[in-house]
Amino acid sequence: MSPQAEASFIGLDLGTSGCRAIAIDAGGQEIARARVGLPAPERPAPGHIEQDPELWWAAAQQVLGALAQDLRHHAPNAICVDATSASVLLTDPSGQALGRALMYSDQSATDAARRVAEVAPLDSPARGPSAGLAKLIALADRLKPGAPALALHQADWISGRLCGRFGWSDWNNALKTGFDPIQLGWPDWVLGLLPREIQLPRVQAPGTAVGFLDPAVAARLGLPNRILVLAGTTDSTAAAIAAGAARPGDAVTSLGSTLVIKVVADRPITASRYGVYSHRFADGWILGGASNSGGAVLRQYFTEAEIRALSRLMDPSTETGLDYYPLPAAGERFPRHDPSLQPLLEPRPQSPEEFLQGLFEGIAAIEAEGYAKLAELGAPMPTRIATLGGGSANAAWTRIRSQRLGVPVITAPDQEAAYGAAKLALKATTDLA
């Protein structure tokens, strides 16, 4: 690496199925990327979804080592880690994992969730068995009484392995563990739920410098050891950063198996009935909701190849008049909270492209209803919507959505959470300078 090497910034993403790393230059342009898959989590019993944290660390080292090979003429300045929200573990005071982590989708901590429900505010994101707090309580129950331990999130632990310092987290990952993003502290009711020996992390703003890359790790990966390690964020927040969300009214829709919408606001909004909660986001907030509708419904009737072919045949400018509410099964969470809501997919026309267009229109209507619900709760209406996920590439669906939503709808040019984490590293390092 030459003395005149160009600065670069690394984002590391621990996702649901793999680990990705992306490096960008000072202008935000991607210069290198690497990816490795992760084994599926273990399922020792119904509702239990666990994983050995050492698998994360092995994957992180592999992708960073591969990335380093492409950065010989660049000088990495900082690294920022994002990871799945509410994937948690306990470690000893030195950062050694005390068993498997409970993953974001684990639902096993039902007894602990009941204890949380007895004291948590009704609008707390820390309620429920899938939240990080209940999982940490369940993990603490397994420990020998009196054993000291650190409570960490997936991104915290990987960042700690990189710099050799543990015991800190960020606003976004700590939210579902009960951290108060308004008062910026751990509420007394959270502290009272965990044994005194379990130390909750010190929580800092995403992008805060917490240390330098450990020299031994740097040598093993082929990276310089003066790389700043920064407090991270969640994968969904990193994806919103990648999509360009920055100012109030900027919105992001993810068209994956489910429909997820987010909008940047200037104040926090919480509506637990609809699963709506707010993350601190730069100088404002980002909030959103998730419908059970989405691509999973489309795949019940069509293959990916059929969707592409039929989309070319439809005329998005002429509505079908089919008033569908597409759901893969009974039950909806947002924008309507109705566990018994039935899918509405009748009448079904003989033409497959007309049926598919009706499904597109129905999901677009749910998206519009979702943004209207967020506005009803106090969020701004979108001024533009960047789209992520597999559905973002479908031109016919994009046109249908734009007509229904009444605002510009674009496909986000950068959709990787790792890119968002790299952007966060770039901005944080620039601000530090």
Short mmCIF file of C-alpha atoms in Angstrom, two decimals:
data_model
loop_
_atom_site.label_atom_id
_atom_site.label_comp_id
_atom_site.label_asym_id
_atom_site.label_seq_id
_atom_site.Cartn_x
_atom_site.Cartn_y
_atom_site.Cartn_z
CA MET A 1 0.00 0.00 0.00
CA SER A 2 1.64 3.23 -1.16
CA PRO A 3 1.83 6.39 0.98
CA GLN A 4 -0.43 8.13 -1.56
CA ALA A 5 -3.06 5.37 -1.42
CA GLU A 6 -6.61 6.65 -1.77
CA ALA A 7 -8.81 6.55 1.33
CA SER A 8 -11.52 3.90 1.53
CA PHE A 9 -14.28 2.98 3.95
CA ILE A 10 -15.59 -0.51 4.71
CA GLY A 11 -19.10 -1.70 5.53
CA LEU A 12 -19.52 -5.22 6.91
CA ASP A 13 -23.01 -6.77 6.87
CA LEU A 14 -24.01 -9.87 8.83
CA GLY A 15 -27.26 -10.75 7.09
CA THR A 16 -29.80 -13.54 7.29
CA SER A 17 -27.95 -15.88 4.95
CA GLY A 18 -24.44 -14.54 4.53
CA CYS A 19 -21.74 -12.02 5.33
CA ARG A 20 -20.92 -9.22 2.89
CA ALA A 21 -18.28 -6.50 2.84
CA ILE A 22 -18.18 -3.46 0.56
CA ALA A 23 -15.48 -0.80 0.33
CA ILE A 24 -16.18 2.67 -1.07
CA ASP A 25 -13.96 5.64 -1.85
CA ALA A 26 -14.29 9.17 -0.48
CA GLY A 27 -16.84 9.95 -3.19
CA GLY A 28 -19.09 7.06 -2.18
CA GLN A 29 -18.23 4.91 -5.19
CA GLU A 30 -17.89 1.18 -4.64
CA ILE A 31 -14.36 -0.09 -5.23
CA ALA A 32 -14.52 -3.66 -3.91
CA ARG A 33 -16.89 -6.24 -2.48
CA ALA A 34 -16.82 -9.78 -1.12
CA ARG A 35 -19.39 -12.24 0.16
CA VAL A 36 -19.51 -15.61 1.90
CA GLY A 37 -22.52 -17.68 2.90
CA LEU A 38 -23.46 -18.59 6.45
CA PRO A 39 -24.81 -21.99 7.52
CA ALA A 40 -28.48 -22.07 8.40
CA PRO A 41 -29.11 -21.55 12.13
CA GLU A 42 -29.83 -24.58 14.29
CA ARG A 43 -33.41 -25.34 15.35
CA PRO A 44 -33.13 -27.58 18.43
CA ALA A 45 -36.85 -27.25 19.24
CA PRO A 46 -39.95 -25.48 17.85
CA GLY A 47 -39.44 -21.72 18.03
CA HIS A 48 -35.74 -22.08 18.93
CA ILE A 49 -33.37 -20.59 16.33
CA GLU A 50 -29.75 -20.49 17.49
CA GLN A 51 -26.29 -20.12 15.99
CA ASP A 52 -22.68 -20.45 17.08
CA PRO A 53 -21.27 -16.87 17.05
CA GLU A 54 -17.89 -18.21 15.95
CA LEU A 55 -19.50 -18.88 12.56
CA TRP A 56 -20.12 -15.13 12.23
CA TRP A 57 -16.53 -14.33 13.12
CA ALA A 58 -15.15 -16.89 10.67
CA ALA A 59 -17.32 -15.43 7.89
CA ALA A 60 -16.36 -11.85 8.79
CA GLN A 61 -12.66 -12.69 8.64
CA GLN A 62 -13.09 -14.50 5.33
CA VAL A 63 -14.84 -11.61 3.57
CA LEU A 64 -12.54 -8.95 5.03
CA GLY A 65 -9.50 -10.97 4.01
CA ALA A 66 -10.87 -11.27 0.47
CA LEU A 67 -11.70 -7.56 0.39
CA ALA A 68 -8.17 -6.68 1.50
CA GLN A 69 -6.80 -8.29 -1.67
CA ASP A 70 -8.69 -5.70 -3.73
CA LEU A 71 -7.62 -2.75 -1.57
CA ARG A 72 -3.88 -2.88 -2.21
CA HIS A 73 -3.98 0.64 -3.69
CA HIS A 74 -6.44 2.04 -1.16
CA ALA A 75 -6.02 2.93 2.50
CA PRO A 76 -9.01 1.77 4.58
CA ASN A 77 -9.78 4.48 7.15
CA ALA A 78 -12.74 2.99 9.01
CA ILE A 79 -15.02 -0.02 9.25
CA CYS A 80 -18.66 -0.12 10.36
CA VAL A 81 -20.67 -3.29 11.04
CA ASP A 82 -24.40 -3.80 10.59
CA ALA A 83 -26.23 -6.99 11.55
CA THR A 84 -29.64 -8.50 12.12
CA SER A 85 -31.72 -6.75 14.74
CA ALA A 86 -32.43 -8.67 17.97
CA SER A 87 -29.79 -11.37 17.41
CA VAL A 88 -28.16 -11.48 20.85
CA LEU A 89 -25.63 -13.37 22.96
CA LEU A 90 -23.94 -13.35 26.34
CA THR A 91 -20.16 -13.29 26.71
CA ASP A 92 -17.71 -13.33 29.57
CA PRO A 93 -16.04 -9.99 30.43
CA SER A 94 -13.31 -10.66 27.84
CA GLY A 95 -15.83 -11.13 25.01
CA GLN A 96 -15.74 -14.95 24.88
CA ALA A 97 -19.20 -16.20 23.89
CA LEU A 98 -20.97 -18.18 26.62
CA GLY A 99 -22.83 -20.46 24.24
CA ARG A 100 -24.98 -20.04 21.16
CA ALA A 101 -26.65 -16.78 20.20
CA LEU A 102 -30.42 -16.49 19.91
CA MET A 103 -31.19 -15.27 16.40
CA TYR A 104 -33.48 -12.46 15.24
CA SER A 105 -36.29 -14.90 14.37
CA ASP A 106 -36.08 -16.96 17.57
CA GLN A 107 -39.44 -17.09 19.38
CA SER A 108 -38.49 -19.33 22.30
CA ALA A 109 -38.27 -16.73 25.08
CA THR A 110 -41.98 -16.77 25.87
CA ASP A 111 -41.62 -16.95 29.66
CA ALA A 112 -39.15 -14.08 29.64
CA ALA A 113 -41.47 -12.09 27.36
CA ARG A 114 -44.24 -12.42 29.93
CA ARG A 115 -41.92 -10.97 32.56
CA VAL A 116 -41.12 -8.08 30.23
CA ALA A 117 -44.83 -7.47 29.56
CA GLU A 118 -45.49 -7.05 33.28
CA VAL A 119 -43.28 -3.94 33.52
CA ALA A 120 -42.60 -2.61 30.01
CA PRO A 121 -44.58 0.33 28.60
CA LEU A 122 -47.26 -0.77 26.16
CA ASP A 123 -45.50 0.95 23.26
CA SER A 124 -42.04 -0.51 23.96
CA PRO A 125 -40.30 -2.27 21.04
CA ALA A 126 -38.74 -4.56 23.67
CA ARG A 127 -42.02 -6.41 24.24
CA GLY A 128 -42.50 -9.90 22.81
CA PRO A 129 -40.43 -13.10 22.54
CA SER A 130 -38.66 -11.98 19.36
CA ALA A 131 -37.26 -8.82 21.00
CA GLY A 132 -33.68 -8.79 22.20
CA LEU A 133 -34.57 -8.18 25.85
CA ALA A 134 -36.59 -11.37 26.34
CA LYS A 135 -33.86 -13.39 24.65
CA LEU A 136 -31.16 -11.95 26.91
CA ILE A 137 -33.27 -12.74 29.98
CA ALA A 138 -33.70 -16.30 28.71
CA LEU A 139 -29.95 -16.64 28.14
CA ALA A 140 -29.24 -15.22 31.61
CA ASP A 141 -31.56 -17.84 33.12
CA ARG A 142 -29.25 -20.53 31.72
CA LEU A 143 -26.15 -19.15 33.44
CA LYS A 144 -24.77 -20.21 36.77
CA PRO A 145 -26.04 -17.70 39.38
CA GLY A 146 -23.53 -14.95 40.04
CA ALA A 147 -21.55 -15.48 36.84
CA PRO A 148 -20.58 -12.11 35.31
CA ALA A 149 -21.49 -11.60 31.66
CA LEU A 150 -21.83 -8.96 28.96
CA ALA A 151 -25.10 -8.64 27.03
CA LEU A 152 -24.30 -7.97 23.37
CA HIS A 153 -25.95 -7.81 19.97
CA GLN A 154 -24.56 -9.48 16.86
CA ALA A 155 -23.02 -6.26 15.47
CA ASP A 156 -21.57 -5.35 18.89
CA TRP A 157 -19.76 -8.66 19.21
CA ILE A 158 -18.29 -8.66 15.69
CA SER A 159 -17.12 -5.06 16.15
CA GLY A 160 -15.61 -6.08 19.48
CA ARG A 161 -13.74 -8.95 17.87
CA LEU A 162 -12.33 -6.48 15.34
CA CYS A 163 -10.98 -3.99 17.90
CA GLY A 164 -10.61 -6.14 21.02
CA ARG A 165 -12.99 -4.00 23.10
CA PHE A 166 -16.40 -5.20 24.27
CA GLY A 167 -19.29 -3.79 26.25
CA TRP A 168 -20.71 -1.15 23.91
CA SER A 169 -23.54 -0.96 21.37
CA ASP A 170 -25.42 1.56 19.22
CA TRP A 171 -28.82 3.26 19.38
CA ASN A 172 -30.37 1.08 16.69
CA ASN A 173 -29.31 -2.39 17.81
CA ALA A 174 -30.16 -1.57 21.44
CA LEU A 175 -33.73 -0.43 20.68
CA LYS A 176 -35.40 -3.86 20.94
CA THR A 177 -33.42 -4.57 24.09
CA GLY A 178 -35.25 -1.69 25.79
CA PHE A 179 -32.86 1.22 25.31
CA ASP A 180 -34.73 4.54 25.40
CA PRO A 181 -33.75 6.43 22.23
CA ILE A 182 -35.30 9.66 23.50
CA GLN A 183 -33.72 9.77 26.96
CA LEU A 184 -30.63 7.94 25.63
CA GLY A 185 -30.37 5.53 28.51
CA TRP A 186 -31.42 2.17 29.90
CA PRO A 187 -34.74 2.51 31.80
CA ASP A 188 -34.91 1.24 35.37
CA TRP A 189 -37.51 -1.36 34.36
CA VAL A 190 -34.99 -2.91 31.94
CA LEU A 191 -32.22 -2.95 34.53
CA GLY A 192 -34.55 -4.65 37.00
CA LEU A 193 -35.25 -7.57 34.66
CA LEU A 194 -31.66 -8.77 34.37
CA PRO A 195 -29.41 -10.13 37.13
CA ARG A 196 -26.98 -7.56 38.49
CA GLU A 197 -24.08 -9.59 37.09
CA ILE A 198 -25.32 -9.11 33.50
CA GLN A 199 -23.84 -5.89 32.16
CA LEU A 200 -25.81 -4.09 29.47
CA PRO A 201 -23.68 -2.30 26.87
CA ARG A 202 -22.81 1.37 26.83
CA VAL A 203 -24.86 2.74 23.95
CA GLN A 204 -23.47 5.27 21.48
CA ALA A 205 -24.54 6.91 18.25
CA PRO A 206 -24.00 4.79 15.13
CA GLY A 207 -20.67 5.79 13.63
CA THR A 208 -19.02 6.70 16.95
CA ALA A 209 -15.36 5.66 17.03
CA VAL A 210 -14.85 2.89 19.60
CA GLY A 211 -11.32 1.72 18.84
CA PHE A 212 -8.80 0.69 16.21
CA LEU A 213 -8.53 -2.61 14.39
CA ASP A 214 -6.63 -5.03 16.61
CA PRO A 215 -3.05 -5.42 15.27
CA ALA A 216 -3.22 -9.23 15.39
CA VAL A 217 -6.51 -9.23 13.47
CA ALA A 218 -5.15 -6.69 10.98
CA ALA A 219 -2.06 -8.81 10.30
CA ARG A 220 -4.16 -11.93 9.80
CA LEU A 221 -6.50 -10.17 7.35
CA GLY A 222 -3.86 -8.20 5.46
CA LEU A 223 -5.25 -4.82 6.57
CA PRO A 224 -3.53 -1.85 8.24
CA ASN A 225 -4.03 -1.67 12.00
CA ARG A 226 -4.90 2.03 12.17
CA ILE A 227 -8.39 1.43 10.82
CA LEU A 228 -11.06 2.98 13.04
CA VAL A 229 -13.78 0.59 14.23
CA LEU A 230 -17.10 2.41 14.57
CA ALA A 231 -20.33 1.72 16.44
CA GLY A 232 -22.66 0.03 13.96
CA THR A 233 -26.36 -0.22 13.18
CA THR A 234 -29.06 -2.71 12.20
CA ASP A 235 -29.24 -4.26 8.75
CA SER A 236 -32.56 -2.58 7.92
CA THR A 237 -31.27 0.86 8.91
CA ALA A 238 -28.10 0.31 6.89
CA ALA A 239 -30.23 -0.66 3.88
CA ALA A 240 -32.20 2.59 4.24
CA ILE A 241 -28.93 4.54 4.31
CA ALA A 242 -27.82 2.67 1.18
CA ALA A 243 -31.08 3.60 -0.54
CA GLY A 244 -30.40 7.29 0.07
CA ALA A 245 -32.86 8.03 2.88
CA ALA A 246 -31.64 11.18 4.62
CA ARG A 247 -34.29 13.90 5.02
CA PRO A 248 -37.85 13.98 6.41
CA GLY A 249 -40.17 12.65 3.72
CA ASP A 250 -37.57 10.33 2.19
CA ALA A 251 -39.13 6.87 2.12
CA VAL A 252 -37.96 3.35 1.39
CA THR A 253 -40.13 0.42 0.36
CA SER A 254 -38.74 -3.11 0.42
CA LEU A 255 -40.52 -5.49 -1.95
CA GLY A 256 -39.30 -8.86 -0.77
CA SER A 257 -41.32 -11.78 0.54
CA THR A 258 -43.11 -9.20 2.66
CA LEU A 259 -43.84 -5.51 2.13
CA VAL A 260 -41.84 -3.22 4.43
CA ILE A 261 -42.08 0.57 4.35
CA LYS A 262 -39.98 3.21 6.12
CA VAL A 263 -40.03 6.99 6.17
CA VAL A 264 -37.69 9.57 7.68
CA ALA A 265 -39.40 11.88 10.21
CA ASP A 266 -38.36 14.76 12.44
CA ARG A 267 -39.87 13.20 15.57
CA PRO A 268 -40.30 9.69 16.98
CA ILE A 269 -43.59 7.82 16.57
CA THR A 270 -44.56 4.55 18.19
CA ALA A 271 -47.70 2.46 17.69
CA SER A 272 -47.10 -1.01 19.08
CA ARG A 273 -50.51 -2.22 17.87
CA TYR A 274 -49.21 -1.91 14.32
CA GLY A 275 -45.60 -2.84 15.04
CA VAL A 276 -44.47 0.73 14.35
CA TYR A 277 -41.44 2.05 16.22
CA SER A 278 -38.76 4.67 15.61
CA HIS A 279 -34.99 4.47 15.29
CA ARG A 280 -32.79 7.50 15.81
CA PHE A 281 -31.49 8.32 12.34
CA ALA A 282 -28.82 11.03 11.97
CA ASP A 283 -30.53 14.20 13.25
CA GLY A 284 -34.02 12.74 12.93
CA TRP A 285 -35.85 9.44 13.08
CA ILE A 286 -36.78 6.61 10.76
CA LEU A 287 -39.92 4.60 11.34
CA GLY A 288 -41.91 2.04 9.46
CA GLY A 289 -44.21 -0.92 9.34
CA ALA A 290 -44.34 -4.36 7.77
CA SER A 291 -47.29 -5.98 6.00
CA ASN A 292 -47.71 -9.71 5.51
CA SER A 293 -48.44 -8.99 1.85
CA GLY A 294 -45.61 -9.01 -0.68
CA GLY A 295 -43.69 -11.29 -2.99
CA ALA A 296 -44.63 -14.44 -1.09
CA VAL A 297 -48.19 -14.05 -2.40
CA LEU A 298 -46.98 -13.72 -5.99
CA ARG A 299 -44.92 -16.90 -5.68
CA GLN A 300 -47.99 -18.84 -4.61
CA TYR A 301 -49.33 -18.39 -8.15
CA PHE A 302 -46.40 -17.62 -10.45
CA THR A 303 -42.74 -18.49 -10.94
CA GLU A 304 -40.17 -15.70 -11.28
CA ALA A 305 -39.96 -16.40 -15.02
CA GLU A 306 -43.75 -16.18 -15.38
CA ILE A 307 -43.83 -12.88 -13.48
CA ARG A 308 -41.22 -11.40 -15.82
CA ALA A 309 -42.99 -12.64 -18.96
CA LEU A 310 -46.51 -11.63 -17.89
CA SER A 311 -45.34 -8.20 -16.72
CA ARG A 312 -44.27 -7.42 -20.28
CA LEU A 313 -47.79 -8.15 -21.52
CA MET A 314 -49.77 -5.95 -19.12
CA ASP A 315 -50.81 -2.32 -19.59
CA PRO A 316 -50.18 -0.57 -16.26
CA SER A 317 -51.94 2.60 -17.44
CA THR A 318 -55.30 0.78 -17.43
CA GLU A 319 -56.40 -0.48 -14.03
CA THR A 320 -58.02 -3.89 -13.79
CA GLY A 321 -60.66 -2.82 -11.27
CA LEU A 322 -59.83 -5.87 -9.15
CA ASP A 323 -59.94 -4.79 -5.52
CA TYR A 324 -57.58 -7.38 -4.03
CA TYR A 325 -55.98 -7.55 -0.58
CA PRO A 326 -53.24 -10.09 -1.31
CA LEU A 327 -52.08 -12.11 1.70
CA PRO A 328 -50.27 -15.48 1.75
CA ALA A 329 -52.56 -16.66 4.58
CA ALA A 330 -55.04 -15.24 7.07
CA GLY A 331 -53.77 -12.44 9.28
CA GLU A 332 -52.37 -8.94 8.82
CA ARG A 333 -50.24 -6.74 11.08
CA PHE A 334 -49.86 -3.45 9.19
CA PRO A 335 -51.45 -1.20 7.95
CA ARG A 336 -54.42 -3.12 9.39
CA HIS A 337 -54.02 -4.95 12.67
CA ASP A 338 -56.27 -7.96 12.18
CA PRO A 339 -54.97 -11.46 12.99
CA SER A 340 -58.01 -12.98 11.28
CA LEU A 341 -58.06 -10.85 8.11
CA GLN A 342 -58.66 -13.14 5.13
CA PRO A 343 -56.91 -12.77 1.76
CA LEU A 344 -59.15 -11.11 -0.84
CA LEU A 345 -58.26 -12.60 -4.23
CA GLU A 346 -61.62 -12.89 -5.94
CA PRO A 347 -62.90 -12.63 -8.59
CA ARG A 348 -60.07 -14.25 -10.53
CA PRO A 349 -59.96 -13.38 -14.24
CA GLN A 350 -59.09 -15.99 -16.86
CA SER A 351 -56.17 -13.92 -18.14
CA PRO A 352 -53.03 -14.67 -16.06
CA GLU A 353 -51.49 -11.27 -16.82
CA GLU A 354 -54.67 -9.53 -15.65
CA PHE A 355 -54.62 -11.59 -12.43
CA LEU A 356 -50.96 -10.70 -11.85
CA GLN A 357 -51.67 -7.03 -12.52
CA GLY A 358 -54.50 -7.22 -9.98
CA LEU A 359 -52.04 -8.60 -7.43
CA PHE A 360 -49.57 -5.80 -8.22
CA GLU A 361 -52.36 -3.24 -7.80
CA GLY A 362 -53.48 -4.80 -4.52
CA ILE A 363 -49.99 -4.73 -3.00
CA ALA A 364 -49.54 -1.15 -4.25
CA ALA A 365 -52.80 -0.21 -2.53
CA ILE A 366 -51.56 -1.74 0.74
CA GLU A 367 -48.32 0.23 0.35
CA ALA A 368 -50.29 3.47 -0.13
CA GLU A 369 -52.50 2.61 2.85
CA GLY A 370 -49.36 1.96 4.89
CA TYR A 371 -47.86 5.37 4.19
CA ALA A 372 -51.25 6.95 4.93
CA LYS A 373 -51.36 5.08 8.26
CA LEU A 374 -47.89 6.38 9.17
CA ALA A 375 -49.05 9.90 8.26
CA GLU A 376 -52.14 9.42 10.43
CA LEU A 377 -49.80 8.55 13.29
CA GLY A 378 -47.81 11.75 12.72
CA ALA A 379 -45.16 10.92 10.11
CA PRO A 380 -44.67 13.00 6.96
CA MET A 381 -46.11 11.75 3.70
CA PRO A 382 -43.35 10.54 1.35
CA THR A 383 -41.86 13.02 -1.07
CA ARG A 384 -40.10 10.23 -2.95
CA ILE A 385 -39.85 6.47 -2.49
CA ALA A 386 -36.72 4.42 -3.14
CA THR A 387 -37.42 0.74 -3.67
CA LEU A 388 -35.38 -2.24 -2.50
CA GLY A 389 -35.81 -5.97 -3.02
CA GLY A 390 -36.65 -8.28 -5.88
CA GLY A 391 -39.79 -6.38 -6.89
CA SER A 392 -37.85 -3.16 -7.41
CA ALA A 393 -36.64 -4.29 -10.85
CA ASN A 394 -40.16 -4.84 -12.25
CA ALA A 395 -40.94 -1.83 -14.46
CA ALA A 396 -44.68 -2.55 -14.74
CA TRP A 397 -45.09 -2.87 -10.99
CA THR A 398 -43.06 0.32 -10.43
CA ARG A 399 -45.38 2.23 -12.76
CA ILE A 400 -48.46 0.84 -11.01
CA ARG A 401 -47.03 1.85 -7.64
CA SER A 402 -46.09 5.34 -8.82
CA GLN A 403 -49.62 5.92 -10.12
CA ARG A 404 -51.18 4.71 -6.87
CA LEU A 405 -48.75 6.53 -4.55
CA GLY A 406 -48.65 9.84 -6.41
CA VAL A 407 -44.95 10.50 -5.76
CA PRO A 408 -41.76 9.62 -7.65
CA VAL A 409 -40.86 5.93 -7.21
CA ILE A 410 -37.31 4.89 -8.05
CA THR A 411 -35.28 1.72 -7.85
CA ALA A 412 -32.53 2.30 -5.30
CA PRO A 413 -29.24 2.04 -7.25
CA ASP A 414 -27.48 0.73 -4.14
CA GLN A 415 -29.43 -1.85 -2.16
CA GLU A 416 -26.85 -3.66 -0.06
CA ALA A 417 -26.85 -3.05 3.69
CA ALA A 418 -23.05 -3.34 3.55
CA TYR A 419 -23.01 -0.30 1.25
CA GLY A 420 -25.09 1.62 3.78
CA ALA A 421 -22.67 0.66 6.55
CA ALA A 422 -19.78 1.86 4.36
CA LYS A 423 -21.60 5.17 3.78
CA LEU A 424 -22.03 5.50 7.54
CA ALA A 425 -18.29 4.89 7.99
CA LEU A 426 -17.49 7.54 5.37
CA LYS A 427 -19.79 10.16 6.92
CA ALA A 428 -18.68 9.44 10.48
CA THR A 429 -15.00 9.65 9.55
CA THR A 430 -15.57 12.87 7.62
CA ASP A 431 -17.40 14.36 10.61
CA LEU A 432 -14.55 13.33 12.92
CA ALA A 433 -12.07 15.07 10.65
#
